mmCIF file of C-alpha atoms in Angstrom:
data_model
loop_
_atom_site.group_PDB
_atom_site.id
_atom_site.type_symbol
_atom_site.label_atom_id
_atom_site.label_comp_id
_atom_site.label_asym_id
_atom_site.label_seq_id
_atom_site.Cartn_x
_atom_site.Cartn_y
_atom_site.Cartn_z
ATOM 1 C CA MET A 1 -24.119 3.719 -26.326
ATOM 2 C CA MET A 2 -26.400 0.696 -26.538
ATOM 3 C CA MET A 3 -25.101 -2.528 -25.066
ATOM 4 C CA ASN A 4 -26.446 -5.481 -27.018
ATOM 5 C CA ARG A 5 -25.116 -8.807 -25.907
ATOM 6 C CA CYS A 6 -24.590 -11.172 -28.811
ATOM 7 C CA ALA A 7 -25.670 -14.799 -28.375
ATOM 8 C CA HIS A 8 -22.307 -16.043 -29.685
ATOM 9 C CA GLU A 9 -20.220 -13.901 -27.351
ATOM 10 C CA LYS A 10 -19.905 -16.549 -24.659
ATOM 11 C CA GLU A 11 -18.933 -19.228 -27.159
ATOM 12 C CA LEU A 12 -16.336 -16.936 -28.694
ATOM 13 C CA ALA A 13 -14.943 -15.913 -25.293
ATOM 14 C CA GLU A 14 -14.493 -19.578 -24.367
ATOM 15 C CA ALA A 15 -12.760 -20.306 -27.664
ATOM 16 C CA LEU A 16 -10.450 -17.340 -27.114
ATOM 17 C CA ALA A 17 -9.671 -18.391 -23.537
ATOM 18 C CA ARG A 18 -8.838 -21.934 -24.648
ATOM 19 C CA GLY A 19 -6.719 -20.695 -27.530
ATOM 20 C CA ASN A 20 -9.013 -22.312 -30.103
ATOM 21 C CA TRP A 21 -9.691 -19.116 -31.989
ATOM 22 C CA PRO A 22 -9.670 -18.928 -34.990
ATOM 23 C CA ALA A 23 -8.202 -22.159 -36.372
ATOM 24 C CA ALA A 24 -10.053 -24.644 -34.177
ATOM 25 C CA CYS A 25 -13.439 -22.923 -34.413
ATOM 26 C CA ALA A 26 -16.419 -23.763 -36.514
ATOM 27 C CA PRO A 27 -16.641 -21.880 -39.833
ATOM 28 C CA GLU A 28 -20.082 -20.607 -38.754
ATOM 29 C CA LEU A 29 -18.563 -18.878 -35.746
ATOM 30 C CA ARG A 30 -15.836 -17.321 -37.869
ATOM 31 C CA ALA A 31 -18.446 -16.114 -40.343
ATOM 32 C CA HIS A 32 -20.500 -14.681 -37.493
ATOM 33 C CA VAL A 33 -17.501 -12.814 -36.070
ATOM 34 C CA ASP A 34 -16.852 -11.235 -39.456
ATOM 35 C CA ALA A 35 -20.403 -9.895 -39.463
ATOM 36 C CA CYS A 36 -20.953 -9.029 -35.783
ATOM 37 C CA ARG A 37 -19.306 -5.906 -34.435
ATOM 38 C CA ASN A 38 -19.429 -6.966 -30.764
ATOM 39 C CA CYS A 39 -17.819 -10.319 -31.465
ATOM 40 C CA ALA A 40 -15.242 -8.762 -33.807
ATOM 41 C CA ASP A 41 -14.309 -6.297 -31.056
ATOM 42 C CA LEU A 42 -14.097 -9.105 -28.504
ATOM 43 C CA ALA A 43 -11.821 -11.200 -30.717
ATOM 44 C CA LEU A 44 -9.619 -8.269 -31.669
ATOM 45 C CA VAL A 45 -9.213 -6.953 -28.108
ATOM 46 C CA THR A 46 -8.726 -10.361 -26.500
ATOM 47 C CA GLU A 47 -6.090 -11.388 -29.016
ATOM 48 C CA ALA A 48 -4.254 -8.076 -28.654
ATOM 49 C CA PHE A 49 -4.245 -8.280 -24.857
ATOM 50 C CA GLN A 50 -3.239 -11.932 -24.762
ATOM 51 C CA ARG A 51 -0.314 -11.227 -27.094
ATOM 52 C CA ALA A 52 0.682 -8.213 -25.039
ATOM 53 C CA ARG A 53 0.470 -10.241 -21.837
ATOM 54 C CA ALA A 54 2.637 -13.036 -23.231
ATOM 55 C CA GLU A 55 5.273 -10.546 -24.369
ATOM 56 C CA THR A 56 5.250 -8.503 -21.171
ATOM 57 C CA VAL A 57 5.343 -11.538 -18.903
ATOM 58 C CA SER A 58 8.352 -12.941 -20.738
ATOM 59 C CA ALA A 59 10.089 -9.563 -20.574
ATOM 60 C CA ALA A 60 9.457 -9.123 -16.842
ATOM 61 C CA ARG A 61 12.575 -8.979 -14.675
ATOM 62 C CA ILE A 62 11.582 -10.034 -11.206
ATOM 63 C CA GLY A 63 13.861 -9.853 -8.194
ATOM 64 C CA PRO A 64 14.548 -12.682 -5.750
ATOM 65 C CA ALA A 65 11.651 -13.724 -3.521
ATOM 66 C CA GLY A 66 13.929 -14.114 -0.483
ATOM 67 C CA ALA A 67 14.840 -10.431 -0.393
ATOM 68 C CA LEU A 68 11.172 -9.459 -0.396
ATOM 69 C CA TRP A 69 10.390 -11.970 2.304
ATOM 70 C CA TRP A 70 13.115 -10.573 4.557
ATOM 71 C CA ARG A 71 11.999 -7.004 3.927
ATOM 72 C CA ALA A 72 8.506 -8.049 4.948
ATOM 73 C CA GLN A 73 9.919 -9.602 8.131
ATOM 74 C CA LEU A 74 11.683 -6.349 8.954
ATOM 75 C CA ARG A 75 8.579 -4.305 8.273
ATOM 76 C CA ARG A 76 6.501 -6.552 10.509
ATOM 77 C CA ARG A 77 9.103 -6.349 13.245
ATOM 78 C CA ASN A 78 9.182 -2.541 13.068
ATOM 79 C CA ALA A 79 5.396 -2.439 13.149
ATOM 80 C CA ALA A 80 5.416 -4.744 16.183
ATOM 81 C CA VAL A 81 7.941 -2.579 18.021
ATOM 82 C CA GLU A 82 5.876 0.494 17.219
ATOM 83 C CA ARG A 83 2.713 -1.179 18.514
ATOM 84 C CA ILE A 84 4.438 -2.187 21.724
ATOM 85 C CA GLY A 85 5.910 1.298 22.172
ATOM 86 C CA LYS A 86 2.519 3.012 21.989
ATOM 87 C CA PRO A 87 1.323 2.128 25.546
ATOM 88 C CA VAL A 88 4.732 3.169 26.940
ATOM 89 C CA GLN A 89 4.427 6.511 25.216
ATOM 90 C CA ALA A 90 0.892 6.938 26.509
ATOM 91 C CA ALA A 91 2.099 6.165 30.070
ATOM 92 C CA LEU A 92 4.843 8.762 29.723
ATOM 93 C CA VAL A 93 2.424 11.415 28.598
ATOM 94 C CA PHE A 94 0.076 10.490 31.437
ATOM 95 C CA ALA A 95 2.905 10.682 34.005
ATOM 96 C CA LEU A 96 3.955 14.065 32.676
ATOM 97 C CA ALA A 97 0.397 15.375 32.812
ATOM 98 C CA VAL A 98 -0.057 14.158 36.430
ATOM 99 C CA ASN A 99 3.243 15.741 37.441
ATOM 100 C CA LEU A 100 2.270 19.048 35.902
ATOM 101 C CA LEU A 101 -1.129 18.964 37.600
ATOM 102 C CA VAL A 102 0.423 18.248 41.015
ATOM 103 C CA LEU A 103 2.961 21.007 40.485
ATOM 104 C CA VAL A 104 0.282 23.516 39.559
ATOM 105 C CA GLY A 105 -1.771 22.417 42.584
ATOM 106 C CA LEU A 106 1.149 22.849 44.956
ATOM 107 C CA LEU A 107 2.026 26.258 43.595
ATOM 108 C CA ALA A 108 -1.588 27.363 43.838
ATOM 109 C CA THR A 109 -1.806 26.211 47.476
ATOM 110 C CA GLN A 110 1.404 27.981 48.409
ATOM 111 C CA ALA A 111 0.318 31.175 46.715
ATOM 112 C CA ARG A 112 -2.933 31.068 48.687
ATOM 113 C CA GLN A 113 -1.003 30.715 51.954
ATOM 114 C CA GLY A 114 0.959 33.856 51.082
ATOM 115 C CA LEU A 115 4.288 32.120 50.818
ATOM 116 C CA ALA A 116 4.975 32.975 54.453
ATOM 117 C CA TRP A 117 7.967 30.722 54.620
ATOM 118 C CA LEU A 118 9.773 32.830 52.037
ATOM 119 C CA THR A 119 10.238 35.588 54.647
ATOM 120 C CA CYS A 120 13.056 33.562 56.187
ATOM 121 C CA ILE A 121 15.158 34.210 53.064
ATOM 122 C CA GLU A 122 14.937 37.956 53.677
ATOM 123 C CA GLY A 123 16.361 37.461 57.191
ATOM 124 C CA LEU A 124 19.355 35.434 56.027
ATOM 125 C CA PRO A 125 21.849 38.320 55.530
ATOM 126 C CA ARG A 126 21.188 39.614 59.068
ATOM 127 C CA MET A 127 22.108 36.315 60.686
ATOM 128 C CA SER A 128 25.459 36.199 62.451
ATOM 129 C CA SER A 129 25.814 32.444 62.164
ATOM 130 C CA LEU A 130 23.934 29.866 60.138
ATOM 131 C CA HIS A 131 22.143 27.520 62.467
ATOM 132 C CA LEU A 132 19.472 25.234 61.101
ATOM 133 C CA GLU A 133 16.896 26.345 63.626
ATOM 134 C CA ARG A 134 17.465 29.981 62.615
ATOM 135 C CA VAL A 135 17.307 29.273 58.867
ATOM 136 C CA LEU A 136 14.033 27.433 59.132
ATOM 137 C CA PRO A 137 11.094 29.768 59.620
ATOM 138 C CA ALA A 138 8.870 29.614 62.678
ATOM 139 C CA THR A 139 5.845 28.823 60.508
ATOM 140 C CA LEU A 140 7.566 25.747 59.156
ATOM 141 C CA PHE A 141 6.110 23.296 61.607
ATOM 142 C CA THR A 142 2.826 25.077 62.090
ATOM 143 C CA SER A 143 1.608 25.654 58.506
ATOM 144 C CA GLY A 144 -0.511 23.068 56.669
ATOM 145 C CA TRP A 145 2.101 22.550 53.956
ATOM 146 C CA SER A 146 5.411 21.789 55.512
ATOM 147 C CA LEU A 147 8.553 22.992 53.775
ATOM 148 C CA LEU A 148 10.093 19.620 54.535
ATOM 149 C CA VAL A 149 7.430 18.015 52.359
ATOM 150 C CA LEU A 150 7.279 20.719 49.716
ATOM 151 C CA ILE A 151 10.946 20.833 48.768
ATOM 152 C CA PRO A 152 11.423 17.070 48.245
ATOM 153 C CA ALA A 153 8.089 16.951 46.409
ATOM 154 C CA LEU A 154 9.184 19.702 44.022
ATOM 155 C CA ALA A 155 12.536 18.019 43.550
ATOM 156 C CA ALA A 156 10.858 14.684 42.808
ATOM 157 C CA LEU A 157 8.464 16.358 40.365
ATOM 158 C CA ALA A 158 11.306 18.064 38.560
ATOM 159 C CA LEU A 159 13.200 14.795 38.353
ATOM 160 C CA LEU A 160 10.223 12.795 37.139
ATOM 161 C CA SER A 161 9.282 15.439 34.583
ATOM 162 C CA GLY A 162 12.825 15.517 33.299
ATOM 163 C CA VAL A 163 12.912 11.735 32.948
ATOM 164 C CA ALA A 164 9.501 11.711 31.237
ATOM 165 C CA ILE A 165 10.502 14.418 28.751
ATOM 166 C CA TYR A 166 13.808 12.692 28.085
ATOM 167 C CA LEU A 167 12.157 9.337 27.415
ATOM 168 C CA ALA A 168 9.482 10.897 25.226
ATOM 169 C CA SER A 169 12.064 12.715 23.099
ATOM 170 C CA GLU A 170 14.219 9.578 22.976
ATOM 171 C CA SER A 171 11.366 7.501 21.566
ATOM 172 C CA LYS A 172 10.691 10.111 18.854
ATOM 173 C CA MET B 1 13.485 -19.004 10.070
ATOM 174 C CA PHE B 2 10.768 -17.049 11.849
ATOM 175 C CA TYR B 3 10.948 -13.435 12.899
ATOM 176 C CA GLU B 4 10.564 -14.480 16.547
ATOM 177 C CA SER B 5 14.232 -15.396 16.422
ATOM 178 C CA ILE B 6 15.023 -11.789 15.466
ATOM 179 C CA LEU B 7 12.620 -10.186 17.929
ATOM 180 C CA PRO B 8 13.407 -10.231 21.614
ATOM 181 C CA ASP B 9 11.187 -12.737 23.445
ATOM 182 C CA SER B 10 9.622 -10.043 25.581
ATOM 183 C CA LEU B 11 8.498 -8.085 22.536
ATOM 184 C CA ALA B 12 7.111 -11.110 20.710
ATOM 185 C CA GLY B 13 5.329 -12.283 23.829
ATOM 186 C CA ASP B 14 3.602 -8.972 24.395
ATOM 187 C CA ALA B 15 2.042 -8.834 20.947
ATOM 188 C CA PRO B 16 -0.061 -11.910 20.198
ATOM 189 C CA GLU B 17 -1.100 -10.764 16.729
ATOM 190 C CA VAL B 18 2.567 -10.404 15.779
ATOM 191 C CA ALA B 19 3.416 -13.856 17.090
ATOM 192 C CA GLU B 20 1.298 -15.369 14.317
ATOM 193 C CA PRO B 21 3.653 -17.095 11.864
ATOM 194 C CA LEU B 22 4.268 -15.567 8.471
ATOM 195 C CA MET B 23 3.801 -17.490 5.268
ATOM 196 C CA GLU B 24 6.740 -19.908 4.996
ATOM 197 C CA ASN B 25 9.629 -18.669 2.910
ATOM 198 C CA ASP B 26 9.400 -21.613 0.513
ATOM 199 C CA ALA B 27 5.647 -21.303 0.102
ATOM 200 C CA PHE B 28 6.029 -17.613 -0.619
ATOM 201 C CA ALA B 29 8.852 -18.242 -3.102
ATOM 202 C CA GLY B 30 6.599 -20.616 -5.065
ATOM 203 C CA PHE B 31 3.680 -18.207 -5.009
ATOM 204 C CA TYR B 32 5.960 -15.352 -6.049
ATOM 205 C CA GLU B 33 7.390 -17.325 -8.972
ATOM 206 C CA ARG B 34 3.904 -18.099 -10.232
ATOM 207 C CA SER B 35 2.362 -14.663 -9.759
ATOM 208 C CA ALA B 36 5.099 -12.007 -10.004
ATOM 209 C CA ARG B 37 5.400 -11.880 -13.768
ATOM 210 C CA SER B 38 1.703 -11.445 -14.418
ATOM 211 C CA LEU B 39 1.464 -8.835 -11.656
ATOM 212 C CA TRP B 40 4.408 -6.947 -13.137
ATOM 213 C CA ALA B 41 2.833 -7.149 -16.613
ATOM 214 C CA TYR B 42 -0.412 -5.728 -15.242
ATOM 215 C CA LEU B 43 1.347 -2.866 -13.467
ATOM 216 C CA ALA B 44 3.678 -2.111 -16.369
ATOM 217 C CA ARG B 45 0.939 -2.104 -19.002
ATOM 218 C CA VAL B 46 -1.604 -0.190 -16.970
ATOM 219 C CA SER B 47 0.854 2.416 -15.694
ATOM 220 C CA GLY B 48 2.983 2.529 -18.856
ATOM 221 C CA ASP B 49 6.092 2.817 -16.694
ATOM 222 C CA ALA B 50 8.396 -0.165 -16.099
ATOM 223 C CA ALA B 51 10.269 1.448 -13.205
ATOM 224 C CA LEU B 52 7.030 2.288 -11.464
ATOM 225 C CA ALA B 53 5.847 -1.286 -12.039
ATOM 226 C CA ASP B 54 9.004 -2.575 -10.305
ATOM 227 C CA ASP B 55 8.387 -0.376 -7.267
ATOM 228 C CA LEU B 56 4.685 -1.087 -7.009
ATOM 229 C CA MET B 57 5.169 -4.809 -7.435
ATOM 230 C CA GLN B 58 7.621 -4.931 -4.530
ATOM 231 C CA GLU B 59 5.334 -2.834 -2.384
ATOM 232 C CA SER B 60 2.367 -5.061 -3.260
ATOM 233 C CA TYR B 61 4.181 -8.194 -2.085
ATOM 234 C CA LEU B 62 5.423 -6.457 1.066
ATOM 235 C CA ARG B 63 1.905 -5.391 1.968
ATOM 236 C CA PHE B 64 0.610 -8.846 1.145
ATOM 237 C CA LEU B 65 3.159 -10.458 3.462
ATOM 238 C CA CYS B 66 2.498 -7.928 6.208
ATOM 239 C CA LEU B 67 -1.209 -8.746 6.301
ATOM 240 C CA ARG B 68 -2.523 -9.889 9.669
ATOM 241 C CA GLN B 69 -3.775 -13.163 8.198
ATOM 242 C CA PRO B 70 -1.622 -13.974 5.147
ATOM 243 C CA VAL B 71 -1.584 -17.681 5.972
ATOM 244 C CA ALA B 72 -5.374 -17.793 6.298
ATOM 245 C CA LEU B 73 -5.761 -15.925 3.015
ATOM 246 C CA PHE B 74 -3.382 -18.311 1.303
ATOM 247 C CA ALA B 75 -5.328 -21.241 2.734
ATOM 248 C CA GLU B 76 -8.382 -20.051 0.759
ATOM 249 C CA GLY B 77 -6.472 -20.975 -2.352
ATOM 250 C CA GLU B 78 -3.882 -19.432 -4.576
ATOM 251 C CA VAL B 79 -6.526 -17.856 -6.786
ATOM 252 C CA ALA B 80 -7.877 -15.868 -3.826
ATOM 253 C CA ALA B 81 -4.374 -14.864 -2.751
ATOM 254 C CA ARG B 82 -3.541 -13.783 -6.271
ATOM 255 C CA ARG B 83 -6.747 -11.763 -6.548
ATOM 256 C CA TYR B 84 -5.944 -10.035 -3.268
ATOM 257 C CA LEU B 85 -2.470 -9.253 -4.547
ATOM 258 C CA PHE B 86 -3.955 -7.626 -7.652
ATOM 259 C CA ARG B 87 -6.279 -5.668 -5.411
ATOM 260 C CA ILE B 88 -3.346 -4.303 -3.408
ATOM 261 C CA ALA B 89 -1.549 -3.408 -6.638
ATOM 262 C CA THR B 90 -4.673 -1.687 -7.990
ATOM 263 C CA ASN B 91 -4.965 0.406 -4.835
ATOM 264 C CA LEU B 92 -1.296 1.335 -5.048
ATOM 265 C CA LEU B 93 -1.761 2.411 -8.667
ATOM 266 C CA ARG B 94 -4.764 4.517 -7.688
ATOM 267 C CA ASP B 95 -2.762 6.140 -4.898
ATOM 268 C CA HIS B 96 0.031 6.837 -7.355
ATOM 269 C CA TRP B 97 -2.325 8.549 -9.798
ATOM 270 C CA ARG B 98 -3.817 10.631 -7.041
ATOM 271 C CA ARG B 99 -0.439 12.046 -6.088
ATOM 272 C CA PRO B 100 0.667 15.253 -7.849
ATOM 273 C CA ARG B 101 2.474 14.646 -11.120
ATOM 274 C CA PRO B 102 6.160 15.611 -11.539
ATOM 275 C CA ALA B 103 6.375 19.230 -12.615
ATOM 276 C CA SER B 104 9.933 19.248 -13.840
ATOM 277 C CA ILE B 105 11.155 17.397 -16.931
ATOM 278 C CA GLU B 106 14.165 16.128 -14.958
ATOM 279 C CA GLU B 107 11.831 14.183 -12.717
ATOM 280 C CA ILE B 108 10.317 12.165 -15.579
ATOM 281 C CA PRO B 109 11.969 8.721 -15.788
ATOM 282 C CA GLU B 110 14.177 8.070 -18.798
ATOM 283 C CA GLU B 111 12.197 4.971 -19.701
ATOM 284 C CA PHE B 112 9.320 7.270 -20.573
ATOM 285 C CA PHE B 113 11.344 8.732 -23.433
ATOM 286 C CA ALA B 114 12.952 5.421 -24.369
ATOM 287 C CA ALA B 115 9.529 3.927 -25.036
ATOM 288 C CA ASP B 116 8.937 6.453 -27.816
ATOM 289 C CA ALA B 117 12.428 6.374 -29.204
ATOM 290 C CA GLY B 118 11.517 4.294 -32.230
ATOM 291 C CA THR B 119 13.576 1.285 -31.194
ATOM 292 C CA ALA B 120 12.593 -2.200 -32.298
ATOM 293 C CA GLN B 121 9.188 -2.756 -30.781
ATOM 294 C CA SER B 122 6.914 -5.753 -30.940
ATOM 295 C CA ASP B 123 3.595 -5.604 -32.755
ATOM 296 C CA SER B 124 1.652 -5.533 -29.521
ATOM 297 C CA GLN B 125 3.705 -2.619 -28.212
ATOM 298 C CA GLU B 126 3.392 -0.750 -31.474
ATOM 299 C CA ILE B 127 -0.343 -1.189 -31.745
ATOM 300 C CA LEU B 128 -1.685 -1.798 -28.268
ATOM 301 C CA GLY B 129 0.758 0.539 -26.476
ATOM 302 C CA PRO B 130 -0.422 3.793 -28.107
ATOM 303 C CA ALA B 131 -4.037 2.643 -27.943
ATOM 304 C CA LEU B 132 -3.748 1.937 -24.206
ATOM 305 C CA ALA B 133 -2.049 5.273 -23.661
ATOM 306 C CA ARG B 134 -5.181 6.986 -24.979
ATOM 307 C CA MET B 135 -7.430 5.141 -22.555
ATOM 308 C CA ARG B 136 -8.236 6.293 -19.051
ATOM 309 C CA PRO B 137 -6.391 4.505 -16.216
ATOM 310 C CA ARG B 138 -9.570 2.840 -14.973
ATOM 311 C CA GLU B 139 -10.359 1.573 -18.476
ATOM 312 C CA ARG B 140 -6.836 0.177 -18.834
ATOM 313 C CA GLN B 141 -7.238 -1.680 -15.562
ATOM 314 C CA LEU B 142 -10.590 -3.152 -16.516
ATOM 315 C CA LEU B 143 -9.432 -4.207 -19.965
ATOM 316 C CA TRP B 144 -6.235 -5.805 -18.722
ATOM 317 C CA LEU B 145 -7.965 -7.714 -15.944
ATOM 318 C CA ALA B 146 -10.714 -8.931 -18.271
ATOM 319 C CA TYR B 147 -8.855 -9.745 -21.475
ATOM 320 C CA ALA B 148 -5.252 -10.345 -20.395
ATOM 321 C CA GLU B 149 -5.848 -11.975 -17.014
ATOM 322 C CA GLY B 150 -9.216 -13.479 -17.913
ATOM 323 C CA TYR B 151 -10.949 -12.402 -14.721
ATOM 324 C CA THR B 152 -14.732 -12.596 -14.461
ATOM 325 C CA HIS B 153 -16.827 -9.491 -13.799
ATOM 326 C CA ARG B 154 -17.203 -10.493 -10.170
ATOM 327 C CA GLU B 155 -13.449 -10.915 -9.764
ATOM 328 C CA ILE B 156 -12.792 -7.577 -11.443
ATOM 329 C CA ALA B 157 -15.252 -5.969 -9.044
ATOM 330 C CA ALA B 158 -13.375 -7.506 -6.111
ATOM 331 C CA VAL B 159 -10.034 -6.264 -7.419
ATOM 332 C CA THR B 160 -11.081 -2.750 -8.404
ATOM 333 C CA GLY B 161 -13.668 -2.085 -5.714
ATOM 334 C CA LEU B 162 -16.296 -1.172 -8.314
ATOM 335 C CA ALA B 163 -19.849 -2.482 -8.190
ATOM 336 C CA SER B 164 -20.188 -5.796 -9.965
ATOM 337 C CA VAL B 165 -23.206 -4.615 -11.963
ATOM 338 C CA SER B 166 -21.382 -1.642 -13.439
ATOM 339 C CA ILE B 167 -18.386 -3.656 -14.621
ATOM 340 C CA ARG B 168 -20.231 -5.060 -17.627
ATOM 341 C CA LEU B 169 -21.191 -1.663 -19.012
ATOM 342 C CA LEU B 170 -17.820 -0.072 -18.254
ATOM 343 C CA LEU B 171 -16.037 -2.968 -19.879
ATOM 344 C CA PHE B 172 -18.287 -2.895 -22.933
ATOM 345 C CA ARG B 173 -17.596 0.815 -23.476
ATOM 346 C CA ALA B 174 -13.865 0.404 -22.889
ATOM 347 C CA ARG B 175 -13.701 -2.549 -25.274
ATOM 348 C CA ARG B 176 -15.489 -0.678 -28.029
ATOM 349 C CA LYS B 177 -13.229 2.319 -27.546
ATOM 350 C CA ILE B 178 -9.969 0.374 -27.605
ATOM 351 C CA ALA B 179 -11.081 -1.778 -30.522
ATOM 352 C CA GLY B 180 -11.519 1.421 -32.530
ATOM 353 C CA LEU B 181 -8.132 2.683 -31.417
ATOM 354 C CA ILE B 182 -6.424 -0.623 -32.268
ATOM 355 C CA ARG B 183 -7.938 -0.615 -35.752
ATOM 356 C CA GLU B 184 -6.879 2.989 -36.197
ATOM 357 C CA GLN B 185 -3.375 2.197 -34.974
ATOM 358 C CA ALA B 186 -3.125 -0.902 -37.157
ATOM 359 C CA ALA B 187 -4.124 1.134 -40.209
ATOM 360 C CA LYS B 188 -1.369 3.726 -39.639
ATOM 361 C CA PRO B 189 1.669 1.737 -40.940
ATOM 362 C CA ARG B 190 -0.267 0.847 -44.093
ATOM 363 C CA ARG B 191 -0.954 4.523 -44.741
ATOM 364 C CA LYS B 192 2.783 5.258 -44.307
ATOM 365 C CA SER B 193 3.901 2.547 -46.735
#
């Protein structure tokens, strides 16, 4: 399709935009529009769309602006809360990851040491009376990883992991 | 009233970009009054669905108000704000067309059938409506923006995201096509009578 721009197109477009077409236009322009296909198309389409716009605009039922404004406020607030919550979530994930790493490290170290302290559990049924010094194994105070450190550490890890998982699920 | 009064101070204080004031309610109400009807007309005529136009118009204003710099945009002038609003609406329409169409007849809105029910329709609906329905969505957008809203090629390019140089050719083709369809449509009642 060839696109030939007519010299009168601009003049006609201005007349259409100002609402001067066809009554307030020069007879020469009207005669030209009758003969020129581009200009005839422009006049026909512009008039049809302007009529359609006037009708549709008058038929439009628009809601109250205040309701929209408040909905926008709420949306912005939710977005703000979400933005603020992101670093907290990241910290929770980081804490959980560190806890897991420490736990794995501790377990690996204990496994390497042969879990010697566990032998005291086997001796428990043979004991006539439960004294603390008998329950605690002899290796307790000699090994590199003390049971007194290990048990509270594991308990703290379990607690922290639980809290982290709870908070993460709560935020979801 | 600002949203800071709704938000806890600690939250508002931690997010500087959120603490920026929204467009004032009164200023927005004035802008809305002046722009909502033409935006609705654009959405309704281009989509051919009044209910969809309602939804998309609300979403357009919500997104406009939730912009990071709505006040700055509004300071550029109402024309710029209005153009940006049309751009949001155009993107929403495009997203809507990209989504899968309803497969079941129950999902099609009743208005769709009501439009063809032969009720009293205006001339423009009778002639332009069917002609627009036979145009492609992009062509409907271009034609409406150019001939109903009176936007320049540069403004249409800003709204639609198309290259400014291609608007002229696309618009020329679309105009020629719809002019033929309008003439055809206008000739139909005469043939019937």
